[in-house]
Structure formats: structure tokens, C-alpha cells
């Protein structure tokens, strides 16, 4: 299954999906079904002007009352994806962006966040597939050169460089179609690259491979260029159940044996050190040494002996992992619940049951269910949903508090979401460099921002008696 999103910006947790498109295929990439959804803007979200310029969506379209709400769209997405499963979820740059946006959308709408990685579902990123196909010999795809003279891996540019039309770039369905066609090109031209892509979309397969292969190839991409390394697993990465540390066997690990603590720390933690980190749930580009193409030349004897040395010197390996782990410290939890999806524990069984009851209950019952949630993040999101979806169901005191919260969030800079004053300043900057339809889009957007700022400022001036929490718009 191939999918894509269009969003109000790049801030995961604070921006929202406004268009979602997906195409279901069989194992041979023959299309079986497709669907596409749009929604209107949430009350507390301010689009970044750069996002509007990129996707060409006007503020009038985003506020169209005939569009479904964000909550309704996310519910429809989840139902359709669940009906299509089990599946391999593939997007372009999706693991870094689209899937994170989708997870936040699920979580903030009281759905389980990790649909795409819950077994038997798998996930993979077509951008890594494209880069691997371009690095193969012979290459089945061409990677275009950007204006700065370096390879660019932007979807539209890659599509055009390989003879595909990109007239619907930055449209979710258009981008999904381009992604699917690039996958077809790789499948037809580099079947070995495609087969590894499919196989290692399954994190259980990757975990088993990494743990049981004495050494293997790991391909990493920097600036669109591939670096191939023969590596051997050292151990688990700190604070990441899906993370593994590996040693680049291009460096002799025996050199570590006599190092003091300072020298070992510098050797392990310097930029581009021989310690490489991979995540088994992120579809890494790996290849068994015995299955590597001939052009990936390496000295098998050296690799064998260095991997064996690591296995025989568990004390040195433990020191390396220990020094690496010291550099990874838990960050302080954010004041914004939107940024605590990973830092806080997952919702417990009781809250999961309440989440499902929320969706199946009447509007009148939902506020009571929200107040019973144990997880403070979910209570915050649940109150926002009740406020946005059926404000009249809130008691008067809660409505007033929610109104004040919304006005405060839209105006006061709190180091998280985009605010109305900042958005106006950004629009003014963009207006100085664009013309024609783009400038018209921004002028319309600025008028909307200014009118909304005036209303929110007036509301705060009349009713706000003190700063409000960044969390819930209604009493908990």
C-alpha cells in the first residue's frame, strides 16, 4: 500500500494532515483500490504559509464547512487502512515525516497510534528504495542533480528525471501515484533491490537478521549519496528497544583493546565513528554478505577475523556500548502534550477501552469518558475533540475556559505551535518574493489571519485573567 499526506506544515505534533491519499496494490504492484480524503482546519492549528505555497491549498479551501472535520477524516483513514490490512505501508520520506504525522493524528484523536507497525503490518520508505536503486550497479533509476550541484532526492525531481510526469506534485494522490510508479520501476529494473526492500520492511525479520548474521552490509545515505559498510552487531542501542549498535569492520576493533577511557570515548563518540546505529523498525538498507552483489567488493577474510575478534572480546564491546550510551540522555518531558507521544508510557488497557468507547458513544457521553481517562495527554486531546466537534456539549464554565485557552494558544508564543502574529510576519516575508496566484493566495491568507487575530485579541482582552496551561482547553 502506497500513501501520501499534505499538511499545514512540518511541525510534527502541532501541524495537521489536510489531505490523505492511498493506493492498495497486490504483491506485483497492480492497483486494487484507492481512496482520498480532505478535511477542514482544526480551530487551534495555524498553517505555515510555506505549506500553503507548496500544496496550493487556499485558506478558503481549508475552512470550507462542507469538508469533514479532522476527527472525521482521521477516523475514516483508520477504518480504511485497517480494512486493507495486513499490508506493507510505503510512502516517500514517510518514516521521517508522513508516518509521524499520521501517528500524531491517530494519537490526538484517541486512536492507537502505531497502526502501521502493529504485526502483521510492516512499513518501508520508498525514498530509501530509490536511493538504493540509484546506488546499484547498474542503476535502475537516475538521481537528478539539484541547483547546488549535488544529488537531489525530492520526489517530483526524481520522478521527472526518470521520465514521469510531475504535474500533480504536492497533491497527496499525485505524490502517491509517483511513488508507486517509482516502486514499479525498481521492481522491474533491480529485482534484488526490490526483494530486499520488501523483506526488510518487517522489523521482526530485520531484528532476527541483525542478531544472527556475524557480519553484513549496511547502506547509509548522506546527502543522497550511498555509503556501504560491512558491519557486525555490538548490542542494543540505549533507550530504544528497536535500536542496535554495529561496528564498521573497515576499522580494526583490536585497536580498542589498549585504549584508556578518554581515547575510547573519543573513538566511539566522534562524528562518523565506526559505531553505526540502525533501527529495525525503520526498514534499514541491509544485505547479507553472502547475498551482496559482486560490485560490493570487500575482503571476506578480514571481515571474518574482525567479527570473530568482537565476539571473543565481550569486555571491549561492553565498554564501547557503555561509552556510546553515556551520550544518550533522556530529555526532560515537554510541557506540550503533543510532544510526549514517545516520552511518556503508552496508554494502559483501561484507557484503551475508554478510547474505543469514546468513538462509539453519543456526544453527550463523551465528556464523561474523557474525564475518566488516566492519561493526562489523552484527557487533553479528548477535551479538545469535544470542544471542536460538539462545543455545545460542554458545560458553560468549560466552554468559557476552552474559548480562553484557544485565544491564548493562537496568540501567545509558547515554543510550540505557530501563532497568528508569527504567521502574519511570515506571510509578509513571503509576499515580498512571490507574484501572481501565489501572492493572491497569501493576501487572502493574511486577511484571514488578521481578522482572526483581532477576534482572539478582543476575546483575551475581555476575559483572560491569567496565563493558561498549554494542555487542556477544559477543566480536567
Coordinates of C-alpha atoms in Angstrom, one line a residue:
X1 CA 0.0 0.0 0.0
X2 CA 1.4 3.4 -1.0
X3 CA 0.2 6.6 0.6
X4 CA 1.0 10.3 1.0
X5 CA -0.2 13.3 3.0
X6 CA -0.4 17.0 2.6
X7 CA -0.1 19.0 5.8
X8 CA -0.3 22.5 7.2
X9 CA 3.4 22.5 8.0
X10 CA 6.4 20.5 9.2
X11 CA 5.9 20.6 12.9
X12 CA 5.0 17.1 14.0
X13 CA 2.5 17.2 16.8
X14 CA 1.4 20.7 16.0
X15 CA 0.6 20.8 12.3
X16 CA -2.2 18.6 10.9
X17 CA -2.9 16.5 7.8
X18 CA -5.3 18.2 5.5
X19 CA -5.2 15.6 2.6
X20 CA -4.6 11.9 2.7
X21 CA -4.4 9.5 -0.3
X22 CA -3.6 5.8 -0.5
X23 CA -3.4 3.2 -3.3
X24 CA -3.7 -0.5 -2.4
X25 CA -1.8 -3.0 -4.7
X26 CA -1.1 -6.7 -4.8
X27 CA 2.5 -8.1 -4.4
X28 CA 3.1 -7.3 -8.1
X29 CA 2.2 -3.7 -7.6
X30 CA -1.1 -4.0 -9.6
X31 CA -3.6 -1.5 -8.2
X32 CA -6.6 -3.0 -6.4
X33 CA -8.2 0.0 -4.8
X34 CA -7.6 3.6 -3.8
X35 CA -9.1 6.4 -1.7
X36 CA -8.5 10.0 -1.0
X37 CA -9.8 12.4 1.8
X38 CA -9.6 16.0 2.7
X39 CA -10.6 17.8 5.8
X40 CA -11.0 21.3 7.2
X41 CA -8.7 23.1 9.5
X42 CA -8.8 22.4 13.2
X43 CA -9.6 25.5 15.4
X44 CA -6.2 25.6 17.1
X45 CA -4.0 25.0 14.1
X46 CA -2.4 27.8 12.1
X47 CA -1.0 26.8 8.7
X48 CA 2.5 27.8 7.8
X49 CA 2.5 30.0 4.7
X50 CA 5.2 27.9 3.0
X51 CA 3.0 24.9 3.3
X52 CA 0.1 26.7 1.5
X53 CA 2.5 27.8 -1.2
X54 CA 3.8 24.3 -1.6
X55 CA 0.5 22.5 -1.9
X56 CA -1.5 25.4 -3.4
X57 CA -4.4 25.0 -0.9
X58 CA -6.0 28.3 0.0
X59 CA -7.3 29.2 3.4
X60 CA -10.8 29.3 1.9
X61 CA -10.5 25.6 1.0
X62 CA -9.1 24.8 4.4
X63 CA -12.0 26.4 6.1
X64 CA -14.7 25.0 3.8
X65 CA -17.6 24.0 6.1
X66 CA -18.6 21.3 3.7
X67 CA -15.4 19.3 4.3
X68 CA -15.3 16.7 7.1
X69 CA -13.6 17.6 10.3
X70 CA -10.1 16.5 11.1
X71 CA -11.5 14.0 13.6
X72 CA -13.9 12.5 11.0
X73 CA -11.2 12.3 8.4
X74 CA -8.8 10.5 10.7
X75 CA -11.4 8.0 11.8
X76 CA -12.1 7.3 8.1
X77 CA -8.4 6.8 7.4
X78 CA -8.0 4.4 10.2
X79 CA -11.0 2.3 9.2
X80 CA -9.9 2.1 5.6
X81 CA -6.3 1.2 6.4
X82 CA -7.4 -1.4 8.9
X83 CA -9.8 -2.9 6.3
X84 CA -6.9 -3.1 3.8
X85 CA -4.5 -4.8 6.2
X86 CA -2.3 -6.6 6.7
X87 CA -0.2 -4.5 4.5
X88 CA 3.3 -3.0 3.9
X89 CA 2.8 0.8 4.3
X90 CA 5.0 2.6 1.9
X91 CA 5.4 6.4 1.4
X92 CA 8.1 8.7 0.1
X93 CA 10.2 10.0 3.1
X94 CA 7.3 8.6 5.1
X95 CA 9.2 7.2 8.0
X96 CA 10.7 10.6 8.8
X97 CA 7.5 12.6 8.1
X98 CA 4.2 11.3 6.8
X99 CA 4.0 8.4 9.2
X100 CA 4.9 10.6 12.1
X101 CA 2.1 13.0 11.1
X102 CA -0.2 10.0 10.8
X103 CA 0.8 8.7 14.3
X104 CA 0.2 12.1 15.9
X105 CA -3.2 12.3 14.1
X106 CA -4.3 9.0 15.4
X107 CA -3.0 9.7 19.0
X108 CA -4.5 13.1 19.2
X109 CA -7.9 11.7 18.0
X110 CA -7.8 9.0 20.7
X111 CA -6.9 6.1 18.3
X112 CA -4.0 3.7 18.8
X113 CA -1.0 5.5 17.3
X114 CA 1.0 2.6 15.8
X115 CA -1.3 1.0 13.2
X116 CA 1.4 0.7 10.5
X117 CA 3.9 -1.2 12.7
X118 CA 1.5 -3.4 14.6
X119 CA 2.1 -7.0 13.4
X120 CA 1.4 -8.3 10.9
X121 CA 1.6 -4.8 9.3
X122 CA 5.0 -3.6 8.1
X123 CA 6.4 -0.3 6.8
X124 CA 9.1 0.9 4.4
X125 CA 10.3 4.1 2.9
X126 CA 10.3 4.5 -0.9
X127 CA 12.9 7.2 -0.7
X128 CA 15.4 4.7 0.7
X129 CA 14.4 2.3 -2.1
X130 CA 15.1 5.0 -4.7
X131 CA 18.4 5.8 -3.2
X132 CA 19.4 2.1 -3.1
X133 CA 18.3 1.6 -6.7
X134 CA 20.4 4.6 -7.8
X135 CA 23.4 3.3 -5.9
X136 CA 23.1 -0.2 -7.5
X137 CA 25.2 -1.2 -10.5
X138 CA 23.6 -1.0 -13.0
X139 CA 21.3 1.7 -11.6
X140 CA 17.6 1.2 -12.4
X141 CA 16.8 4.9 -11.6
X142 CA 18.6 8.2 -12.1
X143 CA 19.1 10.7 -9.2
X144 CA 18.9 14.3 -10.5
X145 CA 21.4 17.0 -9.7
X146 CA 20.0 20.0 -7.8
X147 CA 20.8 23.7 -8.4
X148 CA 23.7 23.5 -5.9
X149 CA 25.4 20.7 -8.0
X150 CA 24.5 17.9 -5.5
X151 CA 22.1 15.0 -6.0
X152 CA 18.5 15.8 -5.0
X153 CA 16.0 13.2 -3.9
X154 CA 12.9 15.3 -3.8
X155 CA 10.0 13.2 -5.2
X156 CA 9.0 15.4 -8.1
X157 CA 12.5 15.9 -9.2
X158 CA 13.3 12.2 -9.1
X159 CA 10.1 11.4 -11.0
X160 CA 10.9 13.9 -13.8
X161 CA 14.4 12.6 -14.0
X162 CA 13.1 9.2 -14.7
X163 CA 10.5 10.2 -17.3
X164 CA 7.4 10.5 -15.1
X165 CA 5.0 13.4 -15.2
X166 CA 5.0 15.5 -12.0
X167 CA 2.2 17.9 -12.8
X168 CA 0.3 16.9 -9.6
X169 CA 3.3 17.3 -7.3
X170 CA 2.3 18.2 -3.7
X171 CA -1.1 16.7 -4.2
X172 CA -1.5 13.6 -2.0
X173 CA -2.9 11.4 -4.7
X174 CA -0.4 12.7 -7.3
X175 CA 2.5 12.0 -5.0
X176 CA 1.2 8.6 -4.1
X177 CA 0.9 7.8 -7.9
X178 CA 4.5 8.9 -8.5
X179 CA 5.8 6.9 -5.5
X180 CA 4.0 3.8 -6.8
X181 CA 5.4 4.2 -10.3
X182 CA 9.0 4.6 -8.9
X183 CA 8.5 1.4 -7.0
X184 CA 7.4 -0.3 -10.2
X185 CA 10.5 0.9 -12.0
X186 CA 12.7 -0.5 -9.3
X187 CA 10.8 -3.8 -9.2
X188 CA 11.3 -4.1 -13.0
X189 CA 14.9 -2.9 -13.2
X190 CA 16.5 -4.1 -9.9
X191 CA 14.6 -7.0 -8.6
X192 CA 17.2 -7.8 -5.9
X193 CA 16.9 -4.3 -4.5
X194 CA 13.1 -4.6 -4.5
X195 CA 13.1 -8.0 -2.8
X196 CA 15.4 -6.8 0.0
X197 CA 13.2 -3.7 0.4
X198 CA 10.1 -5.9 0.8
X199 CA 11.8 -8.5 3.1
X200 CA 13.3 -5.9 5.5
X201 CA 10.1 -3.9 5.8
X202 CA 9.3 -6.5 8.5
X203 CA 11.0 -5.4 11.8
X204 CA 11.0 -8.9 13.2
X205 CA 12.9 -10.1 10.1
X206 CA 15.4 -7.3 10.4
X207 CA 15.9 -8.0 14.1
X208 CA 16.5 -11.7 13.5
X209 CA 18.9 -10.9 10.7
X210 CA 20.9 -8.4 12.7
X211 CA 21.2 -10.6 15.7
X212 CA 22.1 -13.8 13.8
X213 CA 24.4 -12.6 10.9
X214 CA 28.1 -12.4 12.0
X215 CA 28.5 -9.5 9.7
X216 CA 26.5 -7.9 6.9
X217 CA 26.3 -4.8 4.7
X218 CA 24.7 -1.7 6.0
X219 CA 24.0 1.1 3.4
X220 CA 23.5 4.6 4.7
X221 CA 22.6 7.7 2.7
X222 CA 24.0 11.1 3.3
X223 CA 23.0 13.9 1.0
X224 CA 21.6 11.4 -1.5
X225 CA 24.9 9.6 -1.7
X226 CA 25.3 6.0 -0.5
X227 CA 27.9 4.7 1.9
X228 CA 28.3 0.9 2.0
X229 CA 29.8 -0.6 5.2
X230 CA 30.5 -4.1 6.3
X231 CA 29.3 -4.2 10.0
X232 CA 28.9 -6.5 12.9
X233 CA 26.4 -6.1 15.7
X234 CA 27.7 -4.9 19.1
X235 CA 24.5 -4.7 21.1
X236 CA 21.3 -2.8 21.8
X237 CA 21.1 1.0 21.4
X238 CA 20.4 3.0 24.6
X239 CA 16.8 4.0 25.3
X240 CA 15.5 2.3 22.1
X241 CA 14.1 -1.2 22.0
X242 CA 14.3 -1.2 18.2
X243 CA 17.8 0.2 18.0
X244 CA 21.0 -1.7 17.5
X245 CA 24.6 -0.6 17.5
X246 CA 27.0 -2.1 14.9
X247 CA 30.8 -1.8 14.3
X248 CA 32.2 -0.8 10.9
X249 CA 34.6 -3.6 10.2
X250 CA 36.6 -1.3 7.9
X251 CA 38.2 -0.2 11.2
X252 CA 40.1 -2.9 13.1
X253 CA 38.4 -3.3 16.5
X254 CA 41.6 -4.7 18.1
X255 CA 42.8 -1.1 18.2
X256 CA 40.3 -0.5 21.0
X257 CA 41.8 -3.0 23.4
X258 CA 44.5 -0.9 24.9
X259 CA 42.7 2.5 24.8
X260 CA 42.1 4.3 28.1
X261 CA 38.7 5.8 28.8
X262 CA 39.3 9.2 27.2
X263 CA 40.7 7.7 24.0
X264 CA 37.9 5.2 23.7
X265 CA 35.3 7.8 24.3
X266 CA 36.7 10.0 21.5
X267 CA 37.0 7.0 19.2
X268 CA 33.4 5.8 19.8
X269 CA 31.5 9.2 20.0
X270 CA 33.2 11.3 17.3
X271 CA 31.1 12.2 14.2
X272 CA 31.1 9.4 11.7
X273 CA 32.7 7.0 14.1
X274 CA 32.9 3.2 13.4
X275 CA 29.9 2.8 15.7
X276 CA 26.8 2.8 13.5
X277 CA 23.2 2.8 14.8
X278 CA 20.2 1.2 13.0
X279 CA 16.6 0.8 13.9
X280 CA 15.0 -2.5 13.0
X281 CA 11.5 -0.8 12.6
X282 CA 12.7 1.7 10.1
X283 CA 13.3 -0.6 7.2
X284 CA 17.2 -0.2 7.1
X285 CA 19.1 -0.9 3.9
X286 CA 20.9 -4.1 4.9
X287 CA 22.2 -7.0 2.9
X288 CA 23.7 -10.4 3.8
X289 CA 27.4 -10.6 2.9
X290 CA 26.8 -13.8 1.0
X291 CA 24.0 -12.2 -1.0
X292 CA 25.8 -9.0 -1.8
X293 CA 26.2 -8.0 -5.5
X294 CA 29.7 -8.5 -7.0
X295 CA 30.4 -4.8 -7.2
X296 CA 30.3 -4.5 -3.4
X297 CA 33.8 -5.6 -3.0
X298 CA 35.3 -6.5 0.4
X299 CA 37.9 -8.8 2.0
X300 CA 35.9 -11.7 3.4
X301 CA 38.9 -12.9 5.4
X302 CA 39.4 -9.5 7.1
X303 CA 35.7 -9.2 7.8
X304 CA 35.5 -12.7 9.3
X305 CA 38.5 -12.2 11.6
X306 CA 37.4 -8.8 12.8
X307 CA 33.8 -10.0 13.5
X308 CA 35.3 -13.0 15.4
X309 CA 37.5 -10.7 17.4
X310 CA 34.5 -8.7 18.6
X311 CA 32.7 -11.9 19.6
X312 CA 35.7 -13.1 21.6
X313 CA 36.2 -9.7 23.4
X314 CA 32.8 -9.1 25.0
X315 CA 34.5 -6.9 27.6
X316 CA 35.7 -4.4 25.0
X317 CA 32.3 -4.5 23.3
X318 CA 30.6 -3.7 26.6
X319 CA 32.9 -0.7 27.1
X320 CA 32.1 0.6 23.6
X321 CA 28.4 0.3 24.1
X322 CA 28.7 1.9 27.6
X323 CA 30.6 4.9 26.3
X324 CA 28.1 5.3 23.5
X325 CA 25.2 5.1 25.9
X326 CA 26.5 7.9 28.1
X327 CA 26.0 10.3 25.2
X328 CA 22.3 9.5 25.1
X329 CA 20.4 11.0 28.0
X330 CA 16.7 11.2 28.4
X331 CA 15.4 14.6 27.6
X332 CA 13.1 16.5 30.0
X333 CA 9.4 15.9 29.2
X334 CA 8.0 18.7 27.1
X335 CA 5.3 21.0 28.6
X336 CA 3.4 20.3 25.4
X337 CA 1.4 17.1 25.4
X338 CA 1.7 17.0 21.6
X339 CA 5.5 16.2 22.1
X340 CA 5.1 13.5 24.6
X341 CA 3.8 10.6 22.5
X342 CA 7.1 8.8 22.9
X343 CA 8.5 10.1 26.1
X344 CA 5.5 9.1 28.3
X345 CA 4.3 5.5 28.8
X346 CA 1.8 4.1 26.3
X347 CA -1.8 4.2 27.4
X348 CA -2.8 1.3 29.6
X349 CA -5.6 -1.3 28.9
X350 CA -8.2 0.7 30.8
X351 CA -7.6 3.9 28.8
X352 CA -7.5 1.9 25.6
X353 CA -11.0 0.6 26.4
X354 CA -12.2 4.2 27.2
X355 CA -10.7 5.4 23.9
X356 CA -12.8 2.9 21.9
X357 CA -15.9 3.7 24.0
X358 CA -15.4 7.4 23.2
X359 CA -15.7 6.8 19.4
X360 CA -18.8 4.6 19.9
X361 CA -20.6 6.8 22.3
X362 CA -23.0 9.7 21.9
X363 CA -21.8 13.3 22.1
X364 CA -23.5 13.7 25.5
X365 CA -21.4 10.8 27.0
X366 CA -18.0 11.7 25.5
X367 CA -17.1 14.4 28.0
X368 CA -17.6 12.0 30.9
X369 CA -15.4 9.4 29.2
X370 CA -12.7 11.9 28.7
X371 CA -12.7 12.9 32.3
X372 CA -12.3 9.3 33.3
X373 CA -9.1 8.8 31.3
X374 CA -6.0 8.2 33.4
X375 CA -3.5 9.5 30.8
X376 CA -3.2 13.3 31.1
X377 CA -2.3 13.6 27.4
X378 CA -5.4 11.7 26.3
X379 CA -7.6 13.9 28.6
X380 CA -6.1 17.0 26.9
X381 CA -6.8 15.7 23.4
X382 CA -10.2 14.4 24.4
X383 CA -11.3 17.8 25.8
X384 CA -10.1 19.4 22.5
X385 CA -12.1 16.9 20.5
X386 CA -15.3 17.6 22.5
X387 CA -14.7 21.3 22.1
X388 CA -14.0 21.2 18.4
X389 CA -16.6 18.6 17.5
X390 CA -19.6 19.5 19.7
X391 CA -18.9 22.5 21.8
X392 CA -22.5 22.7 23.0
X393 CA -22.0 19.5 24.9
X394 CA -19.6 21.3 27.3
X395 CA -21.0 23.0 30.5
X396 CA -20.9 26.8 30.3
X397 CA -17.9 27.1 32.6
X398 CA -15.9 24.6 30.4
X399 CA -16.9 26.4 27.2
X400 CA -15.6 29.7 28.5
X401 CA -12.4 28.2 29.7
X402 CA -12.0 26.5 26.3
X403 CA -12.6 29.7 24.5
X404 CA -9.9 31.5 26.6
X405 CA -7.5 28.6 26.0
X406 CA -8.0 28.8 22.2
X407 CA -7.5 32.5 22.1
X408 CA -4.3 32.2 24.2
X409 CA -2.9 29.4 22.1
X410 CA -3.5 31.4 18.9
X411 CA -1.7 34.5 20.2
X412 CA 0.9 33.7 22.9
X413 CA 4.2 32.3 21.8
X414 CA 5.0 29.1 23.9
X415 CA 7.8 27.5 21.9
X416 CA 5.5 25.0 20.2
X417 CA 2.6 25.7 17.7
X418 CA 2.7 28.5 15.2
X419 CA 0.8 31.6 16.4
X420 CA -1.2 34.2 14.5
X421 CA 1.3 37.1 14.9
X422 CA 4.2 34.9 13.8
X423 CA 2.2 33.6 10.8
X424 CA 1.4 37.2 9.7
X425 CA 5.1 38.1 9.8
X426 CA 6.0 35.0 7.8
X427 CA 3.3 35.9 5.2
X428 CA 4.7 39.4 4.9
X429 CA 8.2 38.0 4.2
X430 CA 6.8 35.6 1.6
X431 CA 4.8 38.3 -0.1
X432 CA 8.0 40.2 -0.9
X433 CA 9.3 37.3 -3.1
X434 CA 6.2 35.9 -4.8
X435 CA 3.9 37.2 -7.5
X436 CA 0.7 36.2 -9.3
X437 CA -1.5 33.4 -8.0
X438 CA 0.9 32.7 -5.1
X439 CA 0.7 36.3 -3.9
X440 CA -3.1 36.3 -4.2
X441 CA -3.2 33.1 -2.1
X442 CA -1.0 34.8 0.6
X443 CA -3.0 38.0 0.6
X444 CA -6.2 36.1 1.2
X445 CA -4.5 34.1 4.0
X446 CA -3.2 37.3 5.6
X447 CA -6.7 38.8 5.7
X448 CA -7.9 35.7 7.4
X449 CA -5.1 35.7 9.9
X450 CA -5.6 39.4 10.7
X451 CA -9.4 39.0 11.2
X452 CA -8.8 36.0 13.5
X453 CA -6.1 37.8 15.5
X454 CA -8.4 40.8 16.1
X455 CA -11.1 38.5 17.4
X456 CA -8.8 36.5 19.6
X457 CA -7.1 39.6 21.0
X458 CA -10.5 41.1 21.8
X459 CA -11.6 38.0 23.5
X460 CA -8.4 37.8 25.6
X461 CA -8.7 41.5 26.5
X462 CA -12.2 41.0 27.8
X463 CA -11.9 37.6 29.6
X464 CA -8.4 36.4 30.2
X465 CA -7.4 36.8 33.8
X466 CA -4.0 34.9 33.7
X467 CA -1.9 32.5 31.6
X468 CA -3.5 29.2 30.9
X469 CA -1.9 25.7 30.7
X470 CA -0.6 24.6 27.3
X471 CA -2.6 21.4 27.8
X472 CA -6.3 21.1 28.1
X473 CA -8.9 23.6 26.8
X474 CA -11.4 22.5 29.5
X475 CA -11.1 21.5 33.1
X476 CA -9.7 18.1 33.9

